[in-house]
Coordinates of C-alpha atoms in Angstrom, one line a residue:
Chain A
M1083 CA 41.1 41.3 -46.0
T1084 CA 39.3 39.2 -49.6
I1085 CA 41.2 35.3 -50.0
S1086 CA 40.8 32.7 -52.0
I1087 CA 41.7 29.1 -50.9
V1088 CA 42.6 26.2 -53.9
G1089 CA 41.6 22.6 -52.7
T1090 CA 38.4 21.0 -51.7
G1091 CA 39.7 19.1 -48.8
N1092 CA 40.1 19.1 -45.0
V1093 CA 42.1 21.7 -45.0
A1094 CA 40.7 24.1 -47.5
T1095 CA 37.1 23.2 -45.5
H1096 CA 38.0 24.3 -41.9
L1097 CA 40.5 27.1 -42.5
G1098 CA 38.0 28.3 -45.0
R1099 CA 35.3 28.2 -43.0
R1100 CA 37.3 29.8 -39.3
L1101 CA 38.9 32.5 -42.3
M1102 CA 35.2 33.5 -43.0
E1103 CA 34.1 32.9 -39.3
Q1104 CA 36.8 35.7 -38.6
G1105 CA 35.0 37.8 -40.9
V1106 CA 37.8 37.1 -43.7
S1107 CA 36.4 37.6 -46.8
V1108 CA 36.6 33.9 -49.2
S1109 CA 36.5 35.2 -52.7
Q1110 CA 36.8 31.4 -54.8
I1111 CA 37.1 28.6 -54.0
I1112 CA 39.9 27.1 -56.7
G1113 CA 39.4 23.1 -57.1
R1114 CA 39.6 20.7 -60.2
S1115 CA 36.7 19.5 -59.5
E1116 CA 34.0 22.0 -60.5
I1117 CA 31.4 20.1 -58.1
K1118 CA 33.6 20.0 -55.1
A1119 CA 34.9 23.4 -55.3
A1120 CA 31.2 24.8 -55.9
Y1121 CA 30.2 22.2 -53.1
L1122 CA 32.7 24.1 -50.5
A1123 CA 32.0 27.6 -52.2
D1124 CA 28.3 27.5 -51.5
A1125 CA 28.8 26.3 -47.7
L1126 CA 31.2 29.7 -47.4
G1127 CA 29.1 32.4 -49.4
A1128 CA 32.2 31.9 -51.8
T1129 CA 32.3 31.5 -55.8
H1130 CA 34.0 29.2 -57.3
A1131 CA 36.3 28.7 -60.4
T1132 CA 38.6 26.0 -61.9
F1133 CA 42.3 25.9 -63.1
S1134 CA 40.8 27.1 -66.9
A1135 CA 38.2 29.6 -66.1
N1136 CA 36.2 32.1 -63.9
I1137 CA 39.2 32.7 -61.3
D1138 CA 39.6 36.4 -59.9
P1139 CA 42.3 38.0 -60.1
S1140 CA 42.2 40.3 -57.9
V1141 CA 42.5 38.9 -54.1
D1142 CA 45.0 39.7 -51.6
A1143 CA 45.9 35.7 -50.5
L1144 CA 45.7 32.9 -52.1
I1145 CA 46.0 29.9 -50.4
L1146 CA 47.4 26.5 -51.6
A1147 CA 46.0 23.9 -49.2
V1148 CA 46.7 21.1 -51.6
S1149 CA 48.4 17.9 -51.2
D1150 CA 52.3 18.3 -51.4
A1151 CA 52.9 16.8 -54.9
A1152 CA 50.3 19.2 -56.1
I1153 CA 51.9 22.6 -55.1
P1154 CA 54.3 22.5 -58.5
S1155 CA 51.8 22.1 -60.8
V1156 CA 48.8 24.4 -58.7
G1157 CA 52.3 26.8 -58.6
K1158 CA 52.4 26.8 -62.4
Q1159 CA 48.8 26.4 -63.9
L1160 CA 47.9 29.8 -61.5
S1161 CA 51.7 31.7 -61.9
S1162 CA 50.5 34.0 -64.4
V1163 CA 47.2 35.3 -62.7
F1164 CA 48.2 36.0 -59.1
Q1165 CA 51.3 37.9 -59.5
D1166 CA 50.2 41.0 -56.7
T1167 CA 48.7 38.0 -54.6
V1168 CA 50.1 36.9 -51.8
V1169 CA 50.8 32.9 -52.3
V1170 CA 50.8 30.8 -49.1
H1171 CA 50.7 26.7 -48.9
T1172 CA 50.2 24.8 -45.8
S1173 CA 52.4 21.9 -46.2
G1174 CA 54.2 20.9 -42.9
T1175 CA 57.4 19.4 -45.7
I1176 CA 57.9 21.0 -48.2
S1177 CA 60.0 24.4 -48.4
S1178 CA 58.0 27.8 -49.1
K1179 CA 60.7 28.1 -51.8
A1180 CA 58.9 25.6 -53.8
L1181 CA 56.7 28.9 -54.8
Q1182 CA 59.3 30.9 -55.7
P1183 CA 59.3 29.8 -60.0
Y1184 CA 55.7 31.0 -59.6
F1185 CA 54.7 33.8 -57.6
K1186 CA 56.5 37.2 -56.2
H1187 CA 55.5 37.2 -53.0
F1188 CA 55.0 33.7 -51.4
G1189 CA 55.1 31.9 -47.8
T1190 CA 53.5 29.4 -45.7
L1191 CA 50.8 28.9 -43.6
Y1192 CA 50.7 25.8 -41.2
P1193 CA 47.9 25.3 -38.9
L1194 CA 49.8 22.5 -36.5
Q1195 CA 46.4 20.4 -36.1
T1196 CA 45.1 17.2 -37.4
F1197 CA 42.2 18.0 -39.8
S1198 CA 39.4 15.7 -40.7
L1199 CA 35.8 16.0 -42.2
N1200 CA 33.5 15.7 -39.7
A1201 CA 35.4 16.9 -36.8
F1202 CA 35.1 20.7 -36.0
P1203 CA 38.0 21.2 -34.5
D1204 CA 38.9 24.7 -31.7
F1205 CA 41.4 26.9 -33.6
N1206 CA 41.9 29.1 -31.0
K1207 CA 43.7 26.5 -29.1
I1208 CA 45.6 25.9 -32.9
P1209 CA 49.1 27.5 -32.7
V1210 CA 49.7 28.7 -36.7
F1211 CA 53.5 28.8 -38.5
F1212 CA 54.4 31.1 -41.0
N1213 CA 57.0 33.1 -43.0
G1214 CA 57.2 34.9 -45.8
S1215 CA 59.2 35.2 -48.7
S1216 CA 60.6 39.3 -47.7
I1217 CA 59.2 41.0 -44.5
F1218 CA 56.2 42.9 -46.0
D1219 CA 55.4 40.1 -47.0
A1220 CA 55.8 37.9 -43.8
A1221 CA 54.0 40.8 -41.7
F1222 CA 50.9 40.2 -44.0
I1223 CA 50.9 36.4 -43.6
R1224 CA 51.2 36.8 -39.4
Q1225 CA 47.8 39.3 -39.9
L1226 CA 45.8 36.6 -42.6
A1227 CA 47.4 34.1 -39.1
E1228 CA 45.9 35.9 -36.3
R1229 CA 42.6 35.7 -37.6
I1230 CA 42.7 32.0 -37.4
S1231 CA 44.4 31.9 -34.0
P1232 CA 45.4 33.8 -31.0
T1233 CA 48.9 31.5 -31.0
V1234 CA 51.3 32.4 -34.3
Y1235 CA 54.7 31.4 -34.9
E1236 CA 57.0 32.9 -37.9
I1237 CA 59.1 29.7 -38.2
G1238 CA 61.7 29.4 -41.3
D1239 CA 61.3 26.1 -43.2
D1240 CA 63.7 24.0 -41.7
D1241 CA 62.2 24.7 -38.5
R1242 CA 58.8 24.1 -39.9
M1243 CA 59.9 21.0 -41.2
V1244 CA 61.4 19.3 -37.8
L1245 CA 57.6 20.8 -36.6
H1246 CA 56.3 18.5 -39.2
L1247 CA 58.4 15.5 -37.3
A1248 CA 57.5 15.8 -33.9
G1249 CA 53.6 15.9 -35.1
V1250 CA 54.4 12.5 -36.8
F1251 CA 55.5 11.4 -34.0
V1252 CA 52.5 12.4 -31.5
N1253 CA 49.6 11.8 -33.9
N1254 CA 50.5 9.2 -36.6
F1255 CA 52.9 6.8 -34.3
T1256 CA 50.5 7.5 -31.1
N1257 CA 47.5 6.6 -33.7
H1258 CA 49.4 3.1 -34.5
L1259 CA 49.9 2.3 -31.1
Y1260 CA 46.3 2.7 -30.5
K1261 CA 45.8 0.7 -32.9
I1262 CA 48.3 -2.1 -32.4
A1263 CA 46.7 -1.9 -28.7
A1264 CA 42.8 -2.7 -30.3
D1265 CA 44.0 -5.7 -31.8
I1266 CA 45.6 -6.5 -28.3
V1267 CA 42.4 -6.1 -26.8
Q1268 CA 40.1 -7.4 -29.7
Q1269 CA 42.2 -10.5 -29.8
K1270 CA 40.4 -11.1 -25.9
G1271 CA 37.0 -9.9 -26.8
L1272 CA 37.6 -6.7 -25.5
P1273 CA 36.2 -3.5 -27.0
F1274 CA 38.8 -0.7 -27.5
E1275 CA 36.6 1.1 -25.1
V1276 CA 38.1 -0.3 -22.1
L1277 CA 41.0 2.0 -22.9
L1278 CA 39.9 5.4 -23.5
P1279 CA 40.1 6.4 -19.9
L1280 CA 43.5 5.6 -19.6
I1281 CA 44.5 7.0 -23.0
E1282 CA 42.4 10.5 -21.8
E1283 CA 44.4 10.1 -18.6
T1284 CA 47.9 9.9 -20.5
V1285 CA 47.1 13.0 -22.0
L1286 CA 45.8 14.9 -19.0
K1287 CA 48.8 14.5 -17.6
I1288 CA 51.7 15.6 -19.8
K1289 CA 49.4 18.9 -19.8
N1290 CA 50.7 19.9 -16.7
N1291 CA 53.9 18.0 -16.8
S1292 CA 56.7 16.8 -18.9
P1293 CA 56.4 13.5 -20.8
A1294 CA 60.1 12.7 -18.9
Q1295 CA 58.6 13.5 -15.8
M1296 CA 55.5 11.3 -16.0
Q1297 CA 57.2 8.0 -17.6
T1298 CA 56.2 4.9 -16.1
G1299 CA 56.2 1.4 -16.3
P1300 CA 57.5 -2.0 -16.5
A1301 CA 60.7 -0.1 -18.6
R1302 CA 60.6 2.5 -16.8
R1303 CA 61.2 0.9 -13.5
G1304 CA 63.7 -2.1 -15.0
D1305 CA 60.9 -4.7 -14.5
N1306 CA 62.7 -7.1 -16.8
I1307 CA 59.4 -9.9 -15.8
T1308 CA 56.8 -8.2 -17.0
I1309 CA 58.8 -7.4 -19.6
E1310 CA 59.8 -11.1 -20.6
K1311 CA 55.5 -12.0 -19.9
H1312 CA 54.7 -9.4 -22.5
L1313 CA 57.5 -10.0 -24.8
S1314 CA 56.7 -14.0 -24.7
Y1315 CA 53.0 -13.1 -26.0
L1316 CA 53.3 -11.1 -28.0
T1317 CA 55.4 -13.0 -29.8
E1318 CA 53.1 -16.3 -29.4
H1319 CA 49.8 -14.5 -30.9
I1320 CA 50.8 -10.9 -32.4
P1321 CA 54.3 -11.3 -33.1
Q1322 CA 54.5 -7.8 -35.8
Y1323 CA 54.4 -5.9 -33.0
D1324 CA 57.3 -8.1 -30.5
L1325 CA 59.8 -5.5 -31.8
I1326 CA 58.0 -2.3 -31.2
Y1327 CA 57.9 -3.6 -27.8
K1328 CA 61.3 -3.9 -27.2
I1329 CA 62.7 -1.2 -29.6
L1330 CA 60.0 1.1 -27.4
S1331 CA 61.2 -0.2 -24.2
I1332 CA 64.8 -0.4 -24.5
N1333 CA 64.6 3.4 -25.9
I1334 CA 62.6 4.2 -22.7
N1335 CA 65.2 2.8 -20.0
P1336 CA 68.5 1.3 -21.9
D1337 CA 69.6 0.2 -19.1
L1338 CA 67.5 -2.8 -19.6
T1339 CA 69.1 -6.0 -20.5
L1340 CA 66.6 -7.2 -22.3
N1341 CA 68.3 -9.5 -25.7
K1342 CA 68.4 -6.7 -28.3
P1343 CA 66.7 -7.0 -31.3
Chain B
M416 CA 30.8 -3.8 3.6
T417 CA 34.2 -3.1 5.6
I418 CA 37.6 -3.5 3.9
S419 CA 41.0 -2.3 4.6
I420 CA 43.7 -1.5 2.3
V421 CA 47.5 -2.6 2.4
G422 CA 49.7 0.6 1.0
T423 CA 50.3 4.0 0.8
G424 CA 50.9 4.7 -2.7
N425 CA 48.6 6.1 -5.9
V426 CA 46.3 3.1 -5.8
A427 CA 45.7 2.8 -2.4
T428 CA 45.4 6.7 -1.9
H429 CA 42.5 7.0 -4.9
L430 CA 41.3 3.5 -4.3
G431 CA 40.0 4.1 -0.7
R432 CA 38.9 7.6 -1.9
R433 CA 36.9 6.4 -4.0
L434 CA 35.4 3.5 -1.6
M435 CA 35.0 5.7 0.7
E436 CA 32.8 8.1 -1.2
Q437 CA 30.6 5.0 -2.4
G438 CA 30.2 4.1 1.7
V439 CA 32.2 1.5 1.9
S440 CA 33.9 2.0 5.8
V441 CA 37.5 1.7 5.0
S442 CA 38.4 -0.2 8.3
Q443 CA 42.4 0.1 7.9
I444 CA 45.3 1.5 6.1
I445 CA 48.3 -1.1 6.8
G446 CA 51.5 0.2 5.4
R447 CA 55.3 -0.8 6.2
S448 CA 55.8 3.2 7.5
E449 CA 53.6 3.8 10.1
I450 CA 53.4 7.9 9.0
K451 CA 52.8 7.0 5.7
A452 CA 49.4 5.0 7.1
A453 CA 48.4 7.0 9.1
Y454 CA 48.6 9.9 7.2
L455 CA 45.8 8.3 4.7
A456 CA 44.4 6.3 7.3
D457 CA 43.4 10.3 8.5
A458 CA 42.1 11.5 4.9
L459 CA 40.1 8.4 5.0
G460 CA 38.9 8.3 8.1
A461 CA 40.3 5.0 8.7
T462 CA 42.6 3.7 11.5
H463 CA 46.1 2.7 10.9
A464 CA 48.2 -0.2 11.5
T465 CA 51.7 -1.9 10.4
F466 CA 53.0 -5.7 9.8
S467 CA 53.3 -5.5 13.0
A468 CA 50.7 -4.1 15.3
N469 CA 46.8 -3.0 15.2
I470 CA 45.4 -5.2 12.7
D471 CA 41.9 -5.2 12.4
P472 CA 41.0 -9.2 11.4
S473 CA 37.9 -8.8 11.2
V474 CA 37.5 -7.0 7.5
D475 CA 35.1 -8.1 4.8
A476 CA 38.2 -7.3 2.7
L477 CA 41.9 -6.6 1.8
I478 CA 43.0 -4.8 -0.8
L479 CA 46.4 -5.5 -1.6
A480 CA 47.5 -2.4 -3.2
V481 CA 51.1 -3.0 -3.4
S482 CA 54.2 -3.3 -5.5
D483 CA 54.3 -6.8 -7.9
A484 CA 57.5 -7.7 -5.9
A485 CA 56.0 -7.0 -2.8
I486 CA 52.9 -9.4 -2.9
P487 CA 54.9 -12.4 -2.0
S488 CA 55.9 -11.3 1.4
V489 CA 52.9 -8.9 2.3
G490 CA 51.1 -12.7 1.8
K491 CA 53.4 -13.9 4.4
Q492 CA 53.2 -11.7 6.5
L493 CA 49.4 -11.1 6.7
S494 CA 48.4 -14.9 5.9
S495 CA 47.5 -16.2 9.7
V496 CA 44.9 -12.9 10.4
F497 CA 43.2 -13.1 7.1
Q498 CA 42.1 -16.6 7.0
D499 CA 38.2 -14.9 6.6
T500 CA 38.7 -12.5 4.5
V501 CA 38.3 -12.0 0.5
V502 CA 42.3 -10.4 -0.5
V503 CA 42.8 -9.1 -3.8
H504 CA 45.9 -7.0 -5.2
T505 CA 45.8 -5.2 -7.9
S506 CA 48.2 -6.4 -10.2
G507 CA 47.8 -6.1 -14.2
T508 CA 50.8 -9.0 -14.5
I509 CA 50.9 -11.1 -11.8
S510 CA 48.6 -14.3 -11.3
S511 CA 46.0 -14.5 -8.5
K512 CA 47.2 -17.5 -7.9
A513 CA 50.3 -16.3 -6.0
L514 CA 47.8 -15.2 -3.5
Q515 CA 47.2 -19.1 -3.1
P516 CA 49.7 -19.9 -0.8
Y517 CA 48.6 -17.4 1.8
F518 CA 45.0 -16.9 1.9
K519 CA 41.7 -19.3 1.4
H520 CA 39.7 -16.1 -1.0
F521 CA 41.5 -14.7 -2.8
G522 CA 41.4 -12.9 -6.2
T523 CA 42.2 -9.5 -8.3
L524 CA 40.6 -6.0 -8.5
Y525 CA 42.3 -4.5 -11.2
P526 CA 41.1 -0.6 -12.2
L527 CA 42.6 -0.4 -15.8
Q528 CA 44.0 3.2 -15.6
T529 CA 47.5 5.2 -14.3
F530 CA 47.3 7.1 -10.9
S531 CA 49.2 10.1 -9.4
L532 CA 49.4 11.8 -6.4
N533 CA 47.6 15.0 -7.4
A534 CA 45.0 13.7 -10.7
F535 CA 41.7 12.6 -9.1
P536 CA 40.7 10.2 -12.0
D537 CA 37.1 9.7 -12.6
F538 CA 36.4 6.1 -11.9
N539 CA 33.0 6.4 -13.2
K540 CA 35.2 6.4 -16.4
I541 CA 37.5 3.8 -15.4
P542 CA 36.7 0.0 -16.3
V543 CA 37.4 -2.8 -13.1
F544 CA 38.6 -5.5 -13.9
F545 CA 38.4 -8.7 -11.4
N546 CA 38.6 -12.5 -10.8
G547 CA 37.8 -14.3 -8.0
S548 CA 39.1 -18.3 -6.4
S549 CA 35.8 -19.3 -6.3
I550 CA 32.2 -18.2 -7.6
F551 CA 31.7 -17.0 -4.5
D552 CA 34.9 -15.1 -4.2
A553 CA 34.2 -13.8 -7.3
A554 CA 30.8 -12.4 -6.8
F555 CA 31.5 -10.7 -3.6
I556 CA 34.7 -9.1 -5.8
R557 CA 32.5 -8.0 -8.3
Q558 CA 30.5 -6.1 -5.3
L559 CA 33.0 -4.3 -4.5
A560 CA 34.2 -3.5 -8.2
E561 CA 30.7 -1.6 -8.6
R562 CA 31.0 0.2 -5.7
I563 CA 34.2 1.2 -7.6
S564 CA 33.2 2.0 -11.8
P565 CA 29.9 1.3 -13.2
T566 CA 31.4 -0.6 -16.1
V567 CA 33.3 -3.7 -14.3
Y568 CA 34.4 -6.9 -16.2
E569 CA 35.3 -10.4 -15.0
I570 CA 38.6 -11.7 -16.4
G571 CA 41.0 -14.6 -16.3
D572 CA 44.5 -13.7 -15.3
D573 CA 45.5 -14.4 -18.3
D574 CA 43.9 -12.1 -20.0
R575 CA 44.2 -9.2 -17.2
M576 CA 48.2 -9.4 -18.2
V577 CA 47.6 -9.1 -22.2
L578 CA 45.0 -5.9 -21.0
H579 CA 48.3 -4.9 -19.1
L580 CA 49.7 -5.1 -21.9
A581 CA 47.9 -3.2 -24.5
G582 CA 47.9 -0.5 -21.2
V583 CA 51.9 -0.3 -21.9
F584 CA 51.0 0.6 -25.3
V585 CA 49.0 3.1 -24.6
N586 CA 50.2 5.1 -21.6
N587 CA 54.0 4.3 -21.1
F588 CA 55.1 3.9 -25.0
T589 CA 52.5 6.7 -26.0
N590 CA 54.2 8.5 -23.2
H591 CA 57.7 7.9 -24.7
L592 CA 56.1 8.9 -28.4
Y593 CA 55.1 12.2 -26.4
K594 CA 59.1 12.6 -25.0
I595 CA 60.6 12.1 -28.2
A596 CA 58.3 15.0 -29.5
A597 CA 59.1 17.3 -26.6
D598 CA 63.0 16.8 -27.1
I599 CA 62.4 17.4 -31.0
V600 CA 60.4 20.5 -30.4
Q601 CA 62.8 21.9 -27.2
Q602 CA 65.5 21.1 -29.6
K603 CA 64.3 24.0 -31.9
G604 CA 63.2 26.2 -29.0
L605 CA 59.9 26.0 -29.1
P606 CA 57.9 24.8 -26.1
F607 CA 56.1 21.2 -26.0
E608 CA 52.8 23.4 -25.6
V609 CA 52.9 23.6 -29.4
L610 CA 52.0 19.9 -29.6
L611 CA 49.3 19.0 -27.4
P612 CA 46.1 20.9 -29.6
L613 CA 47.4 17.4 -31.8
I614 CA 47.9 15.4 -29.1
E615 CA 43.7 16.3 -28.3
E616 CA 42.7 16.0 -31.8
T617 CA 44.4 12.5 -32.6
V618 CA 42.5 11.3 -28.7
L619 CA 39.2 12.8 -30.0
K620 CA 39.2 10.9 -33.5
I621 CA 39.6 7.3 -32.2
K622 CA 36.5 7.9 -29.7
N623 CA 34.1 7.3 -32.7
N624 CA 36.4 5.3 -35.0
S625 CA 38.7 2.8 -34.9
P626 CA 42.5 3.8 -34.8
A627 CA 42.9 2.0 -38.1
Q628 CA 40.6 4.0 -39.8
M629 CA 41.9 7.7 -38.4
Q630 CA 45.7 6.6 -39.3
T631 CA 47.3 9.4 -42.1
G632 CA 50.4 10.8 -42.5
P633 CA 53.6 10.1 -44.3
A634 CA 53.5 6.6 -44.0
R635 CA 50.4 5.8 -44.3
R636 CA 50.2 7.2 -47.6
G637 CA 53.4 6.1 -48.8
D638 CA 55.5 9.5 -48.9
N639 CA 59.3 8.8 -48.9
I640 CA 60.2 12.2 -49.8
T641 CA 59.0 13.4 -46.2
I642 CA 60.0 10.6 -44.7
E643 CA 63.7 10.3 -45.8
K644 CA 63.6 13.8 -45.0
H645 CA 62.4 13.1 -41.2
L646 CA 64.9 9.9 -41.2
S647 CA 68.2 12.1 -42.2
Y648 CA 67.0 15.1 -39.6
L649 CA 66.5 12.6 -37.1
T650 CA 70.1 10.7 -37.8
E651 CA 72.1 13.7 -38.1
H652 CA 70.4 15.7 -35.0
I653 CA 68.6 13.6 -32.7
P654 CA 69.6 10.0 -33.6
Q655 CA 68.5 7.6 -30.7
Y656 CA 65.0 7.9 -32.3
D657 CA 65.7 7.2 -36.3
L658 CA 65.1 3.2 -35.3
I659 CA 61.8 4.0 -33.3
Y660 CA 60.7 6.3 -36.6
K661 CA 61.8 3.6 -39.0
I662 CA 59.7 0.5 -37.1
L663 CA 56.4 2.5 -36.7
S664 CA 56.5 3.9 -40.4
I665 CA 57.4 0.1 -41.7
N666 CA 54.5 -1.4 -39.5
I667 CA 52.0 1.2 -40.3
N668 CA 53.1 0.4 -44.1
P669 CA 54.5 -2.7 -44.3
D670 CA 55.2 -1.9 -48.4
L671 CA 57.0 0.6 -47.5
T672 CA 60.7 0.7 -49.5
L673 CA 62.7 1.9 -46.4
N674 CA 66.2 0.4 -45.9
K675 CA 65.1 -2.0 -43.4
P676 CA 66.9 -1.4 -40.3

């Protein structure tokens, strides 16, 4: 199986590296920036191309690891070259049908993970979701997905968007709660690191039990005295977070008798 | 150093076990329920007592590992017996001064962690916060804290409450976000486990970088198209969570042009 990758960011880098390690031949990295494309291509033992020059049209699959907004313009620019290639994008929210105007064989390949440049994720633990524009394309994309991870799911476009939404809660929103907590302890001169063991234990507990079962704390037990202390503190010292505290507490325990916001 | 513990719950169990392992002599477990006190005492090689019988008054320190609400009544019942003992409670939100009516030497001992019965936490990584009613009591309680963990901080009552507040964000509220995400994926027939690698990676990323630096996602990048898709889905299918999504998104990026709730 021979593939090329469009993009030079975190998803392109980590997917490219994984596929290379799994014995997939990475032919080209295609990028707007020739320098960036050359840099990543070099790391993967591939050649590089820009949208206007040197593109290898003979690959089995093309992975568009670009931003959501760039998908249509990239599709348009590469349409004529890849009519016999299976083209997938890696977006959580964009429909695979966004590729229909440009390609005959298309689909999606969505690893549910947050990628950053310096962290090497363990793909053996990352679920990869895919779909394809025909059962033949889907079967081919499944093979590609299975080279990336042992855990693959075929999933429709709408369901992938829902999965991405769940990802926003556990990744982006959770990270924001960490940021709020960092602001709170740092106001008191304490390092954020004092919270790390608690953060890690919170994750450990939901590995074997549902989060609903593991819920504890003042809201869960209806401890209004503590909740009022916390809200007074927030309102006085760091008021941008008191609404979040209220809404999450009431959502955890709708029987709480707070002044609803 | 000889101590006794009041309480038979998760905090009493794990603190008792840790202190025993660290060579502190645990004399007694004191509980309302004689059966529960006897059970924990047996595990720790200690004797047991109830509030009305068999109490050993000769210990150096007494740890009240009881609920916030029980602190005054426990203090009242044990006041006459422990006038020469340093008495600490383990609450994040109750002032050490709650013990002043009952004891001459008092303070707090607050391990910042969530304890559950079946998970054995690594105390070497848990920060323990303490204070004492005099510099002598504080010095003594510090020794006790240092038997529990290498990371100890002396902290005032008000600051401990603020620390607990930060703990609510990273533990209780984060767990609730996990619960919301579980509801979302399970509505689609997917197991919660597909989210675990993303949850773990989110934690890994803030071990070496501040959460503020690590923030990504549709709110952060002002991706209104994705945000509106997510909100439409929530409003239609699982509306109890759309307000949380809105408020967290706007809090992450105040420049978002959503219809503010």
